[in-house]
Amino acid sequence: MADDTDFDLEGEPIEIVVDAEMSGGRLDAMLAKAHDVLSRNRIKDLILGGAVTIDGRPVAEPKYRLKAGETIVLVAPPPEDPDPQPENIPLDILFEDENLIVINKPVGMVVHPAPGSPSGTLVNALIFHCGESLKGIGGVKRPGIVHRLDKDTSGVMVAAKTEQAHKHLSEQFADHGRTGPLHRAYVAYAWGSTQSGMGTVDAPLGRDPGNRLKQAVIKQGREAITHYAVEARYGAPGWDVTRIQCQLETGRTHQIRVHMAHIGHPLVSDLLYAPGFATKVNKLPDEVAAAVQALGRQALHAAELGFEHPTTGEEMLFSAELPADLQALEDALAPYDQVTRRG
């Protein structure tokens, strides 16, 4: 599976301890920023419906201001078993034949229906585009899906249109390119300047024992390996941002985001894994700060995807340009390219 997958957490208690960064914020806003699955409207409904307690007492006020040390518990209803329906949602199609379809997923699109996102997903769009024959390919709830990107990660995805293609592509993703041609490259913008031009983060990942909304590097976690290479360094006195390319040797939930935070270079505008870096925006030039603040999501884009065609055996490679929000960030950073400035 792709690294930036959503958690399927609705239906089980979720506990969060309010830290200094969260203190003073609104209850609904904090839960919306921290949770990749539930929409803000869904969270508001859950709060109003009595699904949230703070220090053991029900709180039905979405605007409640948080205090450091408080313990929030969200108990959402168990998930339903959705039967995705076709929806006429435009797709940015990079390639399509009778076996598969490759698309450029936009920011904000959830891959498959889930509690909090019952419609408007990539699956709903694919069923409409491909017809009823797609239903059931690889499963009822996630037809055609062989890997995922989380809602706020943009970029290249492939979906299967036949059972044979689904099996073949799924096996390639399970192998992570170790013995086959699968290739996944992501462009990310990270805070700070990495010590070396390239490196590997080999650190096991699992669910954070202190916050079930997050993943963390933990000793008993599953193997996770990310290779990174610096593409550009930007900065001036007081701030640095590095554009890196990441390639995955494994595919864990939020892998790139957690690994880069683990080595001290979390992704720009990552509300979940870099809350302590929010104040760095104040040190940026106005045009860069504006581009960062406009993101509202982690600066991560699935730029390249390569795989073997399940029928022809041809090695295929697809790429997607930076979306508008990341291109705006790139344009704002360009005048501060440290290589150019040294020249």
CSV table of C-alpha atoms in Angstrom, one decimal:
chain,number,residue,atom,x,y,z
A,1,MET,CA,0.0,0.0,0.0
A,2,ALA,CA,1.1,3.6,-0.5
A,3,ASP,CA,2.7,5.3,2.5
A,4,ASP,CA,0.2,8.1,3.1
A,5,THR,CA,-2.9,6.0,3.7
A,6,ASP,CA,-5.8,7.0,5.9
A,7,PHE,CA,-6.5,5.4,9.2
A,8,ASP,CA,-9.8,3.5,9.5
A,9,LEU,CA,-10.3,4.5,13.1
A,10,GLU,CA,-14.1,5.3,13.4
A,11,GLY,CA,-15.7,2.7,15.6
A,12,GLU,CA,-13.0,2.6,18.3
A,13,PRO,CA,-12.1,5.1,21.1
A,14,ILE,CA,-9.5,7.7,20.2
A,15,GLU,CA,-7.6,9.4,23.1
A,16,ILE,CA,-5.6,12.6,22.7
A,17,VAL,CA,-3.8,14.5,25.5
A,18,VAL,CA,-3.7,18.3,24.9
A,19,ASP,CA,-0.2,19.7,24.8
A,20,ALA,CA,1.0,23.3,24.8
A,21,GLU,CA,0.7,23.6,21.0
A,22,MET,CA,-3.0,22.6,21.1
A,23,SER,CA,-3.8,24.7,24.2
A,24,GLY,CA,-6.2,27.6,23.4
A,25,GLY,CA,-7.4,26.0,20.2
A,26,ARG,CA,-11.0,25.0,19.4
A,27,LEU,CA,-12.0,21.4,20.0
A,28,ASP,CA,-13.5,20.9,16.6
A,29,ALA,CA,-10.6,22.5,14.8
A,30,MET,CA,-8.0,20.5,16.6
A,31,LEU,CA,-9.7,17.2,15.9
A,32,ALA,CA,-10.2,18.1,12.3
A,33,LYS,CA,-6.5,18.9,11.8
A,34,ALA,CA,-5.4,15.8,13.6
A,35,HIS,CA,-7.7,13.4,11.9
A,36,ASP,CA,-7.2,12.3,8.3
A,37,VAL,CA,-10.5,10.3,8.0
A,38,LEU,CA,-13.3,12.3,9.6
A,39,SER,CA,-14.4,15.6,8.0
A,40,ARG,CA,-14.8,18.7,10.1
A,41,ASN,CA,-18.6,18.6,9.6
A,42,ARG,CA,-18.6,14.9,10.8
A,43,ILE,CA,-16.5,15.8,13.8
A,44,LYS,CA,-18.8,18.7,14.7
A,45,ASP,CA,-21.8,16.3,14.5
A,46,LEU,CA,-20.1,13.8,16.7
A,47,ILE,CA,-19.3,16.5,19.3
A,48,LEU,CA,-22.9,17.7,19.3
A,49,GLY,CA,-24.1,14.1,19.5
A,50,GLY,CA,-22.1,13.5,22.8
A,51,ALA,CA,-19.3,11.3,21.3
A,52,VAL,CA,-16.5,13.5,22.8
A,53,THR,CA,-15.5,13.7,26.5
A,54,ILE,CA,-12.8,15.8,28.1
A,55,ASP,CA,-11.4,14.5,31.4
A,56,GLY,CA,-14.3,12.1,31.6
A,57,ARG,CA,-17.1,14.6,31.1
A,58,PRO,CA,-19.2,15.0,27.9
A,59,VAL,CA,-18.5,18.2,26.0
A,60,ALA,CA,-21.0,19.1,23.3
A,61,GLU,CA,-19.5,22.5,22.4
A,62,PRO,CA,-17.5,22.4,19.1
A,63,LYS,CA,-16.0,25.8,20.0
A,64,TYR,CA,-14.7,24.7,23.4
A,65,ARG,CA,-11.2,26.1,24.0
A,66,LEU,CA,-8.7,23.5,25.0
A,67,LYS,CA,-6.4,23.6,28.0
A,68,ALA,CA,-3.0,21.9,28.3
A,69,GLY,CA,-3.2,18.6,30.1
A,70,GLU,CA,-6.8,17.8,29.3
A,71,THR,CA,-7.5,14.3,27.9
A,72,ILE,CA,-9.9,14.2,25.0
A,73,VAL,CA,-11.7,10.9,24.1
A,74,LEU,CA,-13.7,10.5,20.9
A,75,VAL,CA,-15.9,7.5,20.6
A,76,ALA,CA,-17.4,7.4,17.1
A,77,PRO,CA,-20.1,5.0,16.0
A,78,PRO,CA,-18.8,1.8,14.3
A,79,PRO,CA,-18.2,2.1,10.6
A,80,GLU,CA,-20.8,1.1,8.1
A,81,ASP,CA,-20.1,-1.3,5.2
A,82,PRO,CA,-20.4,1.1,2.3
A,83,ASP,CA,-21.5,0.1,-1.2
A,84,PRO,CA,-19.9,2.8,-3.3
A,85,GLN,CA,-22.1,4.5,-5.9
A,86,PRO,CA,-21.1,6.1,-9.2
A,87,GLU,CA,-20.6,9.9,-9.1
A,88,ASN,CA,-19.8,12.2,-12.0
A,89,ILE,CA,-16.6,13.6,-10.7
A,90,PRO,CA,-14.0,14.8,-13.2
A,91,LEU,CA,-10.7,12.8,-13.3
A,92,ASP,CA,-7.3,13.9,-14.5
A,93,ILE,CA,-6.5,10.8,-16.5
A,94,LEU,CA,-2.8,10.2,-17.5
A,95,PHE,CA,-3.4,6.8,-19.2
A,96,GLU,CA,-6.1,4.3,-19.6
A,97,ASP,CA,-6.7,1.0,-21.4
A,98,GLU,CA,-9.0,-2.0,-20.8
A,99,ASN,CA,-6.8,-3.2,-17.9
A,100,LEU,CA,-6.0,-0.2,-15.8
A,101,ILE,CA,-6.3,3.6,-15.4
A,102,VAL,CA,-3.7,6.0,-14.2
A,103,ILE,CA,-4.8,9.3,-12.7
A,104,ASN,CA,-3.4,12.4,-11.1
A,105,LYS,CA,-5.2,12.6,-7.8
A,106,PRO,CA,-6.0,16.1,-6.6
A,107,VAL,CA,-5.5,17.5,-3.1
A,108,GLY,CA,-8.5,16.9,-0.9
A,109,MET,CA,-9.8,13.8,-2.7
A,110,VAL,CA,-10.3,10.7,-0.4
A,111,VAL,CA,-9.4,7.5,-2.2
A,112,HIS,CA,-12.4,5.3,-1.1
A,113,PRO,CA,-15.6,5.8,0.9
A,114,ALA,CA,-15.1,5.6,4.7
A,115,PRO,CA,-16.9,6.9,7.7
A,116,GLY,CA,-16.9,10.7,7.4
A,117,SER,CA,-16.3,10.5,3.6
A,118,PRO,CA,-19.2,8.4,2.2
A,119,SER,CA,-19.1,10.0,-1.2
A,120,GLY,CA,-17.0,12.2,-3.4
A,121,THR,CA,-14.1,9.8,-3.4
A,122,LEU,CA,-11.9,8.5,-6.2
A,123,VAL,CA,-13.7,5.1,-6.0
A,124,ASN,CA,-17.1,6.9,-6.7
A,125,ALA,CA,-15.5,8.7,-9.7
A,126,LEU,CA,-13.9,5.5,-11.0
A,127,ILE,CA,-17.2,3.6,-10.9
A,128,PHE,CA,-18.9,6.3,-12.9
A,129,HIS,CA,-16.1,6.6,-15.4
A,130,CYS,CA,-15.4,2.8,-15.9
A,131,GLY,CA,-19.0,1.6,-15.5
A,132,GLU,CA,-20.6,-1.0,-13.3
A,133,SER,CA,-18.1,-3.6,-14.4
A,134,LEU,CA,-15.5,-2.1,-12.0
A,135,LYS,CA,-17.7,-2.9,-9.0
A,136,GLY,CA,-16.2,-5.8,-7.0
A,137,ILE,CA,-12.8,-5.7,-8.6
A,138,GLY,CA,-10.5,-6.4,-5.7
A,139,GLY,CA,-13.4,-6.1,-3.2
A,140,VAL,CA,-16.8,-4.4,-2.8
A,141,LYS,CA,-15.7,-1.4,-0.7
A,142,ARG,CA,-12.5,-0.5,-2.6
A,143,PRO,CA,-13.0,-1.6,-6.2
A,144,GLY,CA,-9.9,-1.3,-8.3
A,145,ILE,CA,-7.7,0.1,-5.6
A,146,VAL,CA,-4.3,-1.4,-5.3
A,147,HIS,CA,-2.6,1.4,-3.3
A,148,ARG,CA,-3.6,4.7,-1.7
A,149,LEU,CA,-2.6,8.2,-1.1
A,150,ASP,CA,-4.1,10.1,1.9
A,151,LYS,CA,-6.6,12.8,1.3
A,152,ASP,CA,-4.1,15.7,1.3
A,153,THR,CA,-1.4,14.1,-0.8
A,154,SER,CA,-1.6,14.8,-4.5
A,155,GLY,CA,-0.1,12.8,-7.4
A,156,VAL,CA,0.0,9.7,-9.5
A,157,MET,CA,-2.2,6.7,-8.7
A,158,VAL,CA,-3.0,3.5,-10.7
A,159,ALA,CA,-6.3,1.5,-10.4
A,160,ALA,CA,-7.1,-1.9,-11.8
A,161,LYS,CA,-10.1,-2.5,-14.1
A,162,THR,CA,-9.9,-6.3,-14.1
A,163,GLU,CA,-9.3,-9.0,-11.5
A,164,GLN,CA,-6.2,-10.1,-13.3
A,165,ALA,CA,-4.8,-6.5,-13.4
A,166,HIS,CA,-5.7,-6.1,-9.7
A,167,LYS,CA,-3.8,-9.2,-8.7
A,168,HIS,CA,-0.8,-8.4,-10.8
A,169,LEU,CA,-0.5,-4.8,-9.6
A,170,SER,CA,-1.2,-5.7,-6.0
A,171,GLU,CA,1.7,-8.1,-6.1
A,172,GLN,CA,4.0,-5.4,-7.4
A,173,PHE,CA,3.1,-3.0,-4.6
A,174,ALA,CA,3.5,-5.8,-2.1
A,175,ASP,CA,7.0,-6.4,-3.4
A,176,HIS,CA,7.8,-2.6,-3.1
A,177,GLY,CA,10.1,-2.8,-6.2
A,178,ARG,CA,12.6,-5.1,-4.5
A,179,THR,CA,12.6,-7.6,-7.3
A,180,GLY,CA,10.4,-5.9,-9.9
A,181,PRO,CA,10.1,-2.6,-11.7
A,182,LEU,CA,7.7,-0.8,-9.3
A,183,HIS,CA,9.0,2.8,-8.8
A,184,ARG,CA,7.5,5.5,-6.6
A,185,ALA,CA,9.0,8.9,-6.2
A,186,TYR,CA,7.6,11.7,-4.1
A,187,VAL,CA,8.6,15.4,-4.0
A,188,ALA,CA,8.5,16.9,-0.5
A,189,TYR,CA,9.5,20.2,1.0
A,190,ALA,CA,11.0,19.8,4.5
A,191,TRP,CA,12.0,22.2,7.2
A,192,GLY,CA,15.7,22.8,7.7
A,193,SER,CA,18.8,21.7,5.7
A,194,THR,CA,19.7,18.0,5.7
A,195,GLN,CA,23.4,17.3,6.6
A,196,SER,CA,23.9,15.2,3.5
A,197,GLY,CA,22.7,15.3,0.0
A,198,MET,CA,21.2,11.9,0.2
A,199,GLY,CA,20.4,9.3,2.8
A,200,THR,CA,18.2,6.4,4.0
A,201,VAL,CA,15.9,6.3,7.0
A,202,ASP,CA,15.5,2.8,8.3
A,203,ALA,CA,13.2,3.0,11.3
A,204,PRO,CA,10.3,0.7,12.1
A,205,LEU,CA,6.8,2.3,12.2
A,206,GLY,CA,3.7,1.6,14.2
A,207,ARG,CA,0.7,3.4,15.7
A,208,ASP,CA,1.8,6.0,18.2
A,209,PRO,CA,1.0,4.6,21.7
A,210,GLY,CA,0.3,8.2,22.9
A,211,ASN,CA,-1.9,9.3,20.0
A,212,ARG,CA,-3.8,6.8,17.9
A,213,LEU,CA,-4.2,9.3,15.2
A,214,LYS,CA,-0.5,9.2,14.4
A,215,GLN,CA,2.2,6.8,13.4
A,216,ALA,CA,5.6,6.8,15.2
A,217,VAL,CA,9.0,5.2,15.1
A,218,ILE,CA,8.7,2.3,17.6
A,219,LYS,CA,11.0,-0.6,18.3
A,220,GLN,CA,8.2,-3.2,17.8
A,221,GLY,CA,6.9,-1.5,14.6
A,222,ARG,CA,6.9,-2.9,11.1
A,223,GLU,CA,10.0,-2.4,8.9
A,224,ALA,CA,10.0,0.9,7.1
A,225,ILE,CA,12.7,2.2,4.8
A,226,THR,CA,12.8,5.6,3.0
A,227,HIS,CA,15.5,6.8,0.6
A,228,TYR,CA,15.8,10.5,0.1
A,229,ALA,CA,17.9,12.8,-2.1
A,230,VAL,CA,18.2,16.6,-2.0
A,231,GLU,CA,16.9,18.4,-5.1
A,232,ALA,CA,17.3,22.0,-3.9
A,233,ARG,CA,18.1,24.0,-0.8
A,234,TYR,CA,16.4,27.3,-0.1
A,235,GLY,CA,17.0,29.8,2.6
A,236,ALA,CA,18.4,33.0,4.1
A,237,PRO,CA,19.6,33.8,7.6
A,238,GLY,CA,17.1,32.4,10.1
A,239,TRP,CA,15.4,29.8,7.9
A,240,ASP,CA,16.0,26.9,5.6
A,241,VAL,CA,13.7,24.7,3.5
A,242,THR,CA,14.9,21.7,1.5
A,243,ARG,CA,13.2,20.1,-1.5
A,244,ILE,CA,13.8,16.4,-1.5
A,245,GLN,CA,12.8,13.4,-3.6
A,246,CYS,CA,11.8,10.3,-1.6
A,247,GLN,CA,11.7,6.8,-2.8
A,248,LEU,CA,10.0,4.0,-0.8
A,249,GLU,CA,11.4,0.6,-0.1
A,250,THR,CA,8.4,-0.2,2.0
A,251,GLY,CA,4.9,1.3,2.1
A,252,ARG,CA,3.7,2.2,5.6
A,253,THR,CA,1.1,4.7,6.7
A,254,HIS,CA,2.4,8.2,6.6
A,255,GLN,CA,5.9,6.8,6.1
A,256,ILE,CA,7.6,9.8,4.5
A,257,ARG,CA,6.0,12.2,6.9
A,258,VAL,CA,7.1,10.3,10.0
A,259,HIS,CA,10.6,9.4,8.8
A,260,MET,CA,11.4,13.0,7.9
A,261,ALA,CA,10.1,14.3,11.2
A,262,HIS,CA,12.2,11.5,12.9
A,263,ILE,CA,15.4,12.9,11.5
A,264,GLY,CA,14.5,16.4,12.4
A,265,HIS,CA,13.2,17.6,9.1
A,266,PRO,CA,9.4,17.4,9.1
A,267,LEU,CA,7.5,18.4,6.0
A,268,VAL,CA,6.4,22.0,5.6
A,269,SER,CA,2.8,22.6,6.7
A,270,ASP,CA,2.4,19.1,8.2
A,271,LEU,CA,-0.2,19.8,10.8
A,272,LEU,CA,0.0,16.3,12.3
A,273,TYR,CA,3.7,15.7,12.5
A,274,ALA,CA,5.2,19.2,12.7
A,275,PRO,CA,3.0,21.2,15.0
A,276,GLY,CA,6.1,22.6,16.8
A,277,PHE,CA,7.4,24.0,13.5
A,278,ALA,CA,4.4,26.3,12.9
A,279,THR,CA,6.2,29.3,14.4
A,280,LYS,CA,8.9,29.0,11.7
A,281,VAL,CA,6.5,30.6,9.3
A,282,ASN,CA,7.1,33.9,11.2
A,283,LYS,CA,10.8,33.8,10.1
A,284,LEU,CA,10.0,33.4,6.4
A,285,PRO,CA,9.9,36.2,3.8
A,286,ASP,CA,6.4,37.5,3.3
A,287,GLU,CA,5.9,35.8,-0.1
A,288,VAL,CA,7.2,32.4,1.2
A,289,ALA,CA,5.1,32.7,4.4
A,290,ALA,CA,2.0,33.4,2.3
A,291,ALA,CA,2.6,30.3,0.2
A,292,VAL,CA,3.1,28.1,3.2
A,293,GLN,CA,0.0,29.4,5.0
A,294,ALA,CA,-2.0,28.8,1.8
A,295,LEU,CA,-1.1,25.1,1.8
A,296,GLY,CA,-3.1,23.9,4.7
A,297,ARG,CA,-1.7,20.4,4.1
A,298,GLN,CA,1.7,18.6,4.1
A,299,ALA,CA,4.0,19.6,1.3
A,300,LEU,CA,4.1,16.2,-0.4
A,301,HIS,CA,3.3,15.1,-3.9
A,302,ALA,CA,3.5,11.7,-5.6
A,303,ALA,CA,5.4,12.8,-8.6
A,304,GLU,CA,6.3,9.5,-10.3
A,305,LEU,CA,4.9,6.0,-10.5
A,306,GLY,CA,6.4,3.2,-12.6
A,307,PHE,CA,5.2,-0.4,-12.8
A,308,GLU,CA,5.0,-3.4,-15.2
A,309,HIS,CA,1.8,-3.6,-17.3
A,310,PRO,CA,-0.2,-6.6,-16.0
A,311,THR,CA,-0.9,-7.9,-19.5
A,312,THR,CA,1.8,-6.7,-21.9
A,313,GLY,CA,4.7,-6.8,-19.4
A,314,GLU,CA,5.8,-3.4,-20.6
A,315,GLU,CA,7.5,-1.2,-18.1
A,316,MET,CA,5.5,2.0,-17.8
A,317,LEU,CA,6.4,5.3,-16.0
A,318,PHE,CA,4.1,8.2,-15.3
A,319,SER,CA,4.7,11.6,-13.8
A,320,ALA,CA,2.5,14.5,-12.5
A,321,GLU,CA,3.6,18.1,-12.3
A,322,LEU,CA,3.4,19.9,-9.0
A,323,PRO,CA,-0.2,21.0,-8.2
A,324,ALA,CA,-0.9,24.7,-8.0
A,325,ASP,CA,-0.4,25.1,-4.3
A,326,LEU,CA,3.1,23.4,-4.3
A,327,GLN,CA,4.0,25.3,-7.5
A,328,ALA,CA,3.2,28.5,-5.8
A,329,LEU,CA,5.5,27.5,-2.9
A,330,GLU,CA,8.2,26.5,-5.4
A,331,ASP,CA,7.9,29.9,-7.1
A,332,ALA,CA,8.1,31.8,-3.8
A,333,LEU,CA,11.2,29.8,-2.7
A,334,ALA,CA,13.0,30.1,-6.1
A,335,PRO,CA,14.7,33.5,-5.4
A,336,TYR,CA,16.2,32.0,-2.2
A,337,ASP,CA,17.9,29.0,-4.0
A,338,GLN,CA,21.1,28.7,-2.0
A,339,VAL,CA,23.1,27.3,-5.0
A,340,THR,CA,22.0,30.2,-7.2
A,341,ARG,CA,22.8,32.7,-4.4
A,342,ARG,CA,26.3,31.3,-3.9
A,343,GLY,CA,26.9,31.6,-7.6
